[in-house]
């Protein structure tokens, strides 16, 4: 009965989002209530579980994601993101243009949320296409693969950040592993795959082709790269310092504080405000307005994460976590592959990578502890599965199709295959890494 309750709850979630078109937050709450009733929870305890799950999930994430959104907004509005991309493209030259675009998408994708990065980078892709006379899709796929990989694998993006908290993984360790998995995956799904797309004819939206290099008042190269990569430097540095044996307690405490995700994002935001805002002559009112808009942009994602927390807590309070652990263990499938597969199935049904990742994480969470699975690797495996097989129920699919003016067939051939390669090789390199950690 317990497993049936879980399956019915997940099925209800899929039905409400995919067919009824309810907002995922509402769908998660309804699915959680259905699960609680089927698990035999007392009616009076259901709201307690919902409140506990929402608070527990958001308590550790709200500040990180809001600070990250503000930070990304400053990087985007200042012109730093475009400066980074244009610099990499200029240095690489035409012969290595796809590698440069992939690197630009990856680096820009670290501080920017996916939709922001997509809208910001497409005009740059089209301006490069106009100058180089190379096919737009051939140039676009590497950069957008970089954005997608950063979105699915790397903190401080919403889904990996939420999974880090859910599995109690190390943020810095997950980031380092994400870079180790993401870079080779990007080379395959980006520049290598793009070579097969020379024949895809794009008819981009005319207004977007006006995009060009950054304005002259954009920040310099050093400031742009330095600020955008600051969160990585802080997280990675703290993780490396903490890994050394024999350090004094004071040093370890300082590294732990410096590597806390909230501290990292707060420091990054303050530095970005000073270097990309005040130093560039931007008004405080403009910076404040941008921060307000950034938080509005992240509100929907926070609600999705809150809903996932409610469903997860109902599973735990109803004893479904232990039942799931026993059932999933009995399948004799490697836990990383199992997490990837569940995320893939939900991604196919719902389209949303964030919802797929969070739902899958709630189901496999018991395995992380019971089978001694590295939690950072599970974050990456589920992230890879959540990016698989983008098709007509994914907003990214339609954004790519419409911005580049492609037919459905060519969108499947280019965008959908790229996302599938990201998912497959993301899992492959995660499994390879699991052999050595």
Coordinates of C-alpha atoms in Angstrom, one line a residue:
X1 CA 0.0 0.0 0.0
X2 CA 2.9 2.4 0.8
X3 CA 4.5 2.0 -2.7
X4 CA 1.1 2.4 -4.3
X5 CA 0.6 5.6 -2.4
X6 CA 3.9 7.0 -3.7
X7 CA 3.1 6.0 -7.3
X8 CA -0.4 7.5 -7.0
X9 CA 1.0 10.7 -5.6
X10 CA 3.6 11.0 -8.3
X11 CA 1.0 10.2 -11.0
X12 CA -1.3 12.9 -9.5
X13 CA 1.6 15.4 -9.7
X14 CA 2.2 14.5 -13.4
X15 CA -1.5 14.7 -14.3
X16 CA -2.1 18.0 -12.6
X17 CA 1.0 19.7 -14.2
X18 CA 0.9 18.1 -17.6
X19 CA -2.8 17.8 -18.3
X20 CA -4.7 20.2 -15.9
X21 CA -1.9 22.8 -16.3
X22 CA -1.9 23.7 -12.6
X23 CA 1.1 25.6 -11.2
X24 CA 3.7 23.1 -9.9
X25 CA 3.5 24.5 -6.4
X26 CA -0.3 23.8 -6.2
X27 CA 0.2 20.4 -7.9
X28 CA 2.9 19.5 -5.3
X29 CA 0.6 20.4 -2.4
X30 CA -2.3 18.4 -3.8
X31 CA -0.1 15.4 -4.5
X32 CA 1.3 15.7 -0.9
X33 CA -2.2 15.7 0.6
X34 CA -3.2 12.7 -1.6
X35 CA 0.0 10.8 -0.4
X36 CA -0.7 11.6 3.2
X37 CA -4.3 10.3 3.0
X38 CA -3.2 7.1 1.3
X39 CA -0.4 6.6 3.8
X40 CA -3.0 6.8 6.6
X41 CA -1.7 10.0 8.2
X42 CA -4.1 11.6 10.7
X43 CA -5.9 14.5 9.0
X44 CA -4.8 16.9 11.7
X45 CA -1.1 16.1 11.1
X46 CA -1.1 16.7 7.4
X47 CA -0.7 20.5 7.6
X48 CA 2.1 20.0 10.1
X49 CA 4.0 17.8 7.6
X50 CA 3.4 20.3 4.8
X51 CA 4.6 23.3 6.9
X52 CA 7.6 21.3 8.2
X53 CA 8.6 20.3 4.7
X54 CA 8.2 23.7 3.2
X55 CA 10.1 25.4 6.0
X56 CA 12.8 22.8 6.1
X57 CA 13.4 23.1 2.3
X58 CA 13.3 26.8 2.0
X59 CA 15.1 27.6 5.3
X60 CA 18.5 26.7 3.8
X61 CA 17.8 27.8 0.2
X62 CA 15.8 31.0 0.2
X63 CA 18.7 33.3 1.0
X64 CA 21.2 31.5 -1.4
X65 CA 18.8 31.6 -4.3
X66 CA 17.7 35.2 -3.8
X67 CA 21.3 36.4 -3.3
X68 CA 22.3 34.4 -6.4
X69 CA 19.5 36.0 -8.4
X70 CA 20.6 39.5 -7.4
X71 CA 24.2 38.7 -8.2
X72 CA 23.3 37.3 -11.6
X73 CA 21.2 40.4 -12.4
X74 CA 24.1 42.7 -11.7
X75 CA 26.4 40.6 -13.9
X76 CA 23.9 40.7 -16.7
X77 CA 22.8 44.4 -16.5
X78 CA 26.4 45.6 -16.2
X79 CA 27.4 44.1 -19.5
X80 CA 29.9 41.8 -17.8
X81 CA 28.3 38.6 -19.2
X82 CA 28.5 39.9 -22.7
X83 CA 32.1 41.1 -22.1
X84 CA 33.1 37.6 -21.0
X85 CA 31.5 36.0 -24.1
X86 CA 32.8 38.5 -26.6
X87 CA 36.3 38.3 -25.1
X88 CA 36.4 34.5 -25.4
X89 CA 35.1 34.6 -28.9
X90 CA 37.6 37.3 -30.0
X91 CA 40.6 35.4 -28.5
X92 CA 39.6 32.0 -29.9
X93 CA 39.1 33.2 -33.5
X94 CA 37.0 31.6 -36.2
X95 CA 38.8 28.2 -36.1
X96 CA 37.9 27.6 -32.5
X97 CA 34.7 29.6 -32.4
X98 CA 32.5 26.7 -31.2
X99 CA 34.8 26.0 -28.3
X100 CA 34.8 29.6 -27.4
X101 CA 31.1 29.8 -27.5
X102 CA 30.8 26.7 -25.3
X103 CA 33.2 28.1 -22.8
X104 CA 31.3 31.5 -22.8
X105 CA 27.9 29.7 -22.2
X106 CA 29.4 27.7 -19.4
X107 CA 31.1 30.6 -17.7
X108 CA 28.2 33.0 -18.2
X109 CA 25.8 30.3 -17.1
X110 CA 27.4 30.0 -13.6
X111 CA 26.1 33.3 -12.3
X112 CA 23.0 33.7 -14.5
X113 CA 19.8 31.7 -14.3
X114 CA 19.0 29.8 -17.4
X115 CA 16.3 31.8 -19.0
X116 CA 18.2 35.1 -18.3
X117 CA 21.4 33.6 -19.9
X118 CA 19.4 32.3 -22.9
X119 CA 17.8 35.6 -23.7
X120 CA 21.1 37.5 -23.1
X121 CA 23.2 35.2 -25.2
X122 CA 21.1 34.6 -28.3
X123 CA 21.6 38.1 -29.7
X124 CA 25.4 37.6 -29.3
X125 CA 25.2 34.3 -31.1
X126 CA 23.4 35.9 -34.0
X127 CA 25.9 38.8 -34.2
X128 CA 28.7 36.3 -34.4
X129 CA 26.8 34.5 -37.1
X130 CA 26.5 37.7 -39.1
X131 CA 30.2 38.4 -38.8
X132 CA 31.5 34.9 -39.4
X133 CA 28.8 33.8 -41.9
X134 CA 28.6 30.4 -40.2
X135 CA 25.2 28.6 -39.6
X136 CA 23.4 30.0 -36.6
X137 CA 22.5 26.6 -35.1
X138 CA 26.1 25.5 -35.5
X139 CA 27.1 28.4 -33.3
X140 CA 24.2 28.4 -30.9
X141 CA 24.2 24.8 -29.8
X142 CA 27.7 24.9 -28.1
X143 CA 26.8 28.1 -26.1
X144 CA 23.4 26.9 -25.1
X145 CA 24.8 23.5 -24.1
X146 CA 27.1 25.4 -21.7
X147 CA 24.2 27.2 -20.2
X148 CA 22.2 24.0 -19.8
X149 CA 25.1 22.1 -18.1
X150 CA 25.6 25.0 -15.7
X151 CA 21.9 25.0 -14.9
X152 CA 21.7 21.3 -14.3
X153 CA 25.0 20.5 -12.6
X154 CA 26.4 23.5 -10.8
X155 CA 25.4 25.4 -7.6
X156 CA 24.2 28.1 -7.0
X157 CA 21.6 27.1 -9.6
X158 CA 18.2 26.2 -8.1
X159 CA 17.9 22.5 -8.7
X160 CA 21.5 21.4 -7.8
X161 CA 21.5 23.8 -4.8
X162 CA 18.2 22.3 -3.6
X163 CA 19.6 18.8 -4.1
X164 CA 22.7 19.6 -2.2
X165 CA 20.6 20.6 0.8
X166 CA 18.3 17.6 0.5
X167 CA 21.2 15.1 0.4
X168 CA 23.3 17.1 2.9
X169 CA 26.1 17.2 0.4
X170 CA 29.0 19.6 0.4
X171 CA 28.4 22.6 -1.8
X172 CA 32.1 23.0 -2.7
X173 CA 32.6 19.3 -3.3
X174 CA 29.5 19.2 -5.6
X175 CA 30.8 22.3 -7.5
X176 CA 34.2 20.7 -8.1
X177 CA 32.7 17.4 -9.2
X178 CA 30.2 19.3 -11.3
X179 CA 33.1 21.0 -13.1
X180 CA 34.9 17.7 -13.6
X181 CA 31.7 16.1 -15.1
X182 CA 30.4 19.2 -16.9
X183 CA 33.5 20.2 -18.9
X184 CA 34.0 16.9 -20.9
X185 CA 30.2 16.6 -21.3
X186 CA 30.1 20.1 -22.8
X187 CA 32.8 19.3 -25.3
X188 CA 30.9 16.4 -26.6
X189 CA 27.3 17.9 -26.5
X190 CA 28.6 21.3 -27.7
X191 CA 31.4 21.7 -30.2
X192 CA 31.6 18.0 -31.3
X193 CA 27.9 17.6 -31.8
X194 CA 27.6 21.0 -33.5
X195 CA 29.7 19.7 -36.4
X196 CA 26.7 17.5 -37.4
X197 CA 24.4 20.5 -37.7
X198 CA 25.9 22.5 -40.5
X199 CA 22.9 21.7 -42.7
X200 CA 20.3 23.0 -40.3
X201 CA 18.9 26.2 -41.8
X202 CA 17.8 28.8 -39.2
X203 CA 15.6 31.9 -39.8
X204 CA 16.3 33.9 -36.6
X205 CA 14.0 36.6 -35.3
X206 CA 15.0 39.7 -37.1
X207 CA 15.0 42.1 -34.1
X208 CA 17.5 39.9 -32.2
X209 CA 20.1 40.2 -34.9
X210 CA 20.8 43.7 -33.8
X211 CA 22.7 42.3 -30.8
X212 CA 26.4 43.1 -30.8
X213 CA 29.4 43.4 -28.6
X214 CA 29.2 45.0 -25.2
X215 CA 28.8 48.8 -24.9
X216 CA 32.0 50.8 -24.3
X217 CA 30.9 51.5 -20.8
X218 CA 30.7 47.9 -19.8
X219 CA 33.2 46.7 -17.2
X220 CA 36.7 45.6 -18.2
X221 CA 37.7 42.0 -18.9
X222 CA 39.4 41.4 -15.5
X223 CA 36.5 42.8 -13.5
X224 CA 34.0 40.8 -15.6
X225 CA 35.8 37.5 -15.3
X226 CA 36.8 38.1 -11.7
X227 CA 33.3 38.9 -10.4
X228 CA 31.5 36.2 -12.4
X229 CA 33.9 33.5 -11.2
X230 CA 34.1 34.7 -7.6
X231 CA 31.5 32.3 -6.1
X232 CA 33.4 29.3 -7.7
X233 CA 36.7 30.6 -6.3
X234 CA 35.4 31.0 -2.8
X235 CA 33.6 27.6 -2.7
X236 CA 36.5 25.7 -4.3
X237 CA 39.1 27.5 -2.2
X238 CA 37.3 26.7 1.1
X239 CA 36.8 23.1 0.1
X240 CA 40.5 22.6 -0.8
X241 CA 41.7 24.3 2.4
X242 CA 39.3 22.1 4.5
X243 CA 40.7 19.0 2.8
X244 CA 44.2 19.4 4.3
X245 CA 45.0 17.5 7.4
X246 CA 46.7 19.0 10.5
X247 CA 45.3 22.5 10.1
X248 CA 44.6 24.5 13.3
X249 CA 40.9 24.6 14.4
X250 CA 40.8 28.3 13.7
X251 CA 41.8 27.8 10.1
X252 CA 39.3 25.1 9.6
X253 CA 36.6 27.3 11.2
X254 CA 37.5 30.2 8.9
X255 CA 37.4 27.9 5.8
X256 CA 34.0 26.5 6.9
X257 CA 32.5 30.0 7.3
X258 CA 34.1 31.3 4.0
X259 CA 32.7 28.2 2.2
X260 CA 29.2 28.5 3.5
X261 CA 26.9 29.1 0.5
X262 CA 25.1 32.0 2.1
X263 CA 28.4 33.8 3.0
X264 CA 29.7 33.1 -0.5
X265 CA 26.7 34.6 -2.3
X266 CA 26.6 37.6 0.1
X267 CA 30.2 38.4 -0.5
X268 CA 29.8 37.9 -4.3
X269 CA 26.8 40.2 -4.3
X270 CA 28.6 42.9 -2.4
X271 CA 31.7 42.7 -4.6
X272 CA 29.5 42.8 -7.7
X273 CA 27.6 45.8 -6.4
X274 CA 30.9 47.6 -5.8
X275 CA 32.8 46.6 -8.9
X276 CA 30.1 46.2 -11.5
X277 CA 27.7 48.8 -10.1
X278 CA 29.1 51.7 -8.1
X279 CA 32.5 51.7 -9.9
X280 CA 30.7 51.8 -13.2
X281 CA 28.7 54.8 -12.2
X282 CA 25.4 53.0 -11.8
X283 CA 22.9 54.6 -9.5
X284 CA 21.9 52.9 -6.3
X285 CA 18.2 53.2 -7.2
X286 CA 18.9 51.3 -10.5
X287 CA 20.8 48.5 -8.6
X288 CA 18.0 48.3 -6.0
X289 CA 15.3 48.0 -8.7
X290 CA 17.3 45.3 -10.5
X291 CA 17.5 43.3 -7.2
X292 CA 13.8 43.6 -6.7
X293 CA 13.1 42.3 -10.2
X294 CA 15.6 39.5 -9.7
X295 CA 13.8 38.3 -6.6
X296 CA 10.5 38.4 -8.5
X297 CA 12.1 36.2 -11.2
X298 CA 13.1 33.6 -8.6
X299 CA 9.8 33.5 -6.8
X300 CA 8.3 30.9 -9.0
X301 CA 11.3 28.6 -8.6
X302 CA 11.2 29.0 -4.8
X303 CA 7.5 27.9 -4.8
X304 CA 8.4 24.8 -6.8
X305 CA 11.1 24.0 -4.3
X306 CA 8.8 24.6 -1.4
X307 CA 6.2 22.2 -2.9
X308 CA 8.8 19.5 -3.4
X309 CA 9.8 19.9 0.2
X310 CA 6.2 19.4 1.3
X311 CA 5.8 16.2 -0.7
X312 CA 9.1 14.9 0.5
X313 CA 8.2 15.5 4.2
X314 CA 4.9 13.6 3.7
X315 CA 6.8 10.6 2.4
X316 CA 9.1 10.8 5.4
X317 CA 6.4 11.2 8.0
X318 CA 4.3 8.5 6.5
X319 CA 7.2 6.0 6.5
X320 CA 7.3 5.9 2.7
X321 CA 11.0 6.7 2.7
X322 CA 11.9 3.4 4.4
X323 CA 9.6 1.5 2.1
X324 CA 11.0 3.2 -0.9
X325 CA 14.5 2.4 0.2
X326 CA 13.7 -1.3 0.6
X327 CA 11.9 -1.4 -2.8
X328 CA 14.5 0.5 -4.7
X329 CA 17.3 -1.5 -3.2
X330 CA 15.5 -4.7 -4.3
X331 CA 15.7 -3.5 -7.9
X332 CA 19.5 -4.2 -7.9
X333 CA 20.1 -1.1 -10.0
X334 CA 23.1 1.1 -9.2
X335 CA 21.7 4.0 -7.1
X336 CA 23.2 6.7 -9.4
X337 CA 21.6 5.1 -12.4
X338 CA 18.3 4.7 -10.5
X339 CA 18.3 8.4 -9.6
X340 CA 19.1 9.4 -13.2
X341 CA 16.3 7.1 -14.6
X342 CA 13.6 8.4 -12.2
X343 CA 14.6 12.0 -13.1
X344 CA 14.5 11.1 -16.8
X345 CA 11.0 9.6 -16.6
X346 CA 9.6 12.7 -14.8
X347 CA 11.4 15.0 -17.2
X348 CA 9.8 13.2 -20.1
X349 CA 6.4 13.5 -18.5
X350 CA 6.6 17.1 -17.2
X351 CA 9.2 18.9 -19.2
X352 CA 10.6 20.9 -16.2
X353 CA 14.1 20.0 -15.3
X354 CA 13.7 21.6 -11.8
X355 CA 10.5 19.6 -11.0
X356 CA 12.1 16.4 -12.4
X357 CA 15.2 16.8 -10.3
X358 CA 13.4 17.7 -7.0
X359 CA 10.8 14.9 -7.4
X360 CA 13.4 12.3 -8.2
X361 CA 15.6 13.4 -5.3
X362 CA 12.7 13.0 -2.8
X363 CA 12.2 9.4 -4.0
X364 CA 15.9 8.3 -3.9
X365 CA 16.9 10.2 -0.8
X366 CA 16.7 7.1 1.4
X367 CA 19.3 5.4 -0.8
X368 CA 21.9 8.0 -0.3
X369 CA 22.2 7.1 3.4
X370 CA 21.3 3.4 3.4
X371 CA 23.7 2.5 0.6
X372 CA 26.5 5.0 1.4
X373 CA 26.2 6.8 -1.9
X374 CA 28.3 9.9 -2.4
X375 CA 25.6 12.7 -2.1
X376 CA 27.5 15.0 -4.5
X377 CA 27.5 12.4 -7.2
X378 CA 23.8 11.7 -6.7
X379 CA 23.2 15.5 -7.2
X380 CA 25.0 15.2 -10.6
X381 CA 23.3 12.0 -11.7
X382 CA 19.9 13.4 -11.0
X383 CA 20.8 16.6 -12.6
X384 CA 21.9 14.8 -15.8
X385 CA 18.6 12.8 -15.9
X386 CA 16.6 16.0 -15.4
X387 CA 18.1 17.5 -18.6
X388 CA 17.4 14.5 -20.8
X389 CA 15.1 14.4 -23.9
X390 CA 13.8 18.0 -24.0
X391 CA 10.7 18.0 -26.2
X392 CA 7.4 19.8 -26.7
X393 CA 6.5 20.1 -23.0
X394 CA 9.7 22.0 -22.2
X395 CA 9.7 25.8 -22.5
X396 CA 13.4 25.7 -23.5
X397 CA 12.4 23.6 -26.6
X398 CA 10.0 26.3 -27.8
X399 CA 12.4 29.2 -26.9
X400 CA 15.1 27.6 -29.1
X401 CA 12.7 26.9 -31.9
X402 CA 11.2 30.3 -32.0
X403 CA 14.4 32.4 -31.5
X404 CA 16.2 30.5 -34.3
X405 CA 13.1 30.1 -36.5
X406 CA 13.4 26.3 -36.9
X407 CA 11.0 23.7 -37.9
X408 CA 9.9 21.1 -35.4
X409 CA 12.0 18.4 -37.1
X410 CA 15.1 20.6 -37.0
X411 CA 14.5 21.5 -33.3
X412 CA 14.3 17.8 -32.4
X413 CA 17.4 17.1 -34.4
X414 CA 19.4 19.9 -32.8
X415 CA 18.1 21.0 -29.4
X416 CA 16.5 17.7 -28.2
X417 CA 19.6 15.7 -29.2
X418 CA 21.9 18.1 -27.5
X419 CA 20.0 17.9 -24.3
X420 CA 20.0 14.1 -24.5
X421 CA 23.7 14.0 -25.0
X422 CA 24.2 16.2 -22.0
X423 CA 22.1 13.8 -19.9
X424 CA 23.8 10.6 -21.2
X425 CA 27.4 11.8 -21.0
X426 CA 26.6 13.6 -17.7
X427 CA 25.7 10.2 -16.2
X428 CA 28.7 8.5 -17.9
X429 CA 31.3 10.9 -16.5
X430 CA 29.5 10.8 -13.1
X431 CA 29.8 7.0 -13.0
X432 CA 33.5 7.3 -14.1
X433 CA 34.2 9.7 -11.3
X434 CA 32.4 7.4 -8.8
X435 CA 35.2 4.8 -9.4
X436 CA 37.8 7.2 -8.0
X437 CA 36.1 8.8 -5.0

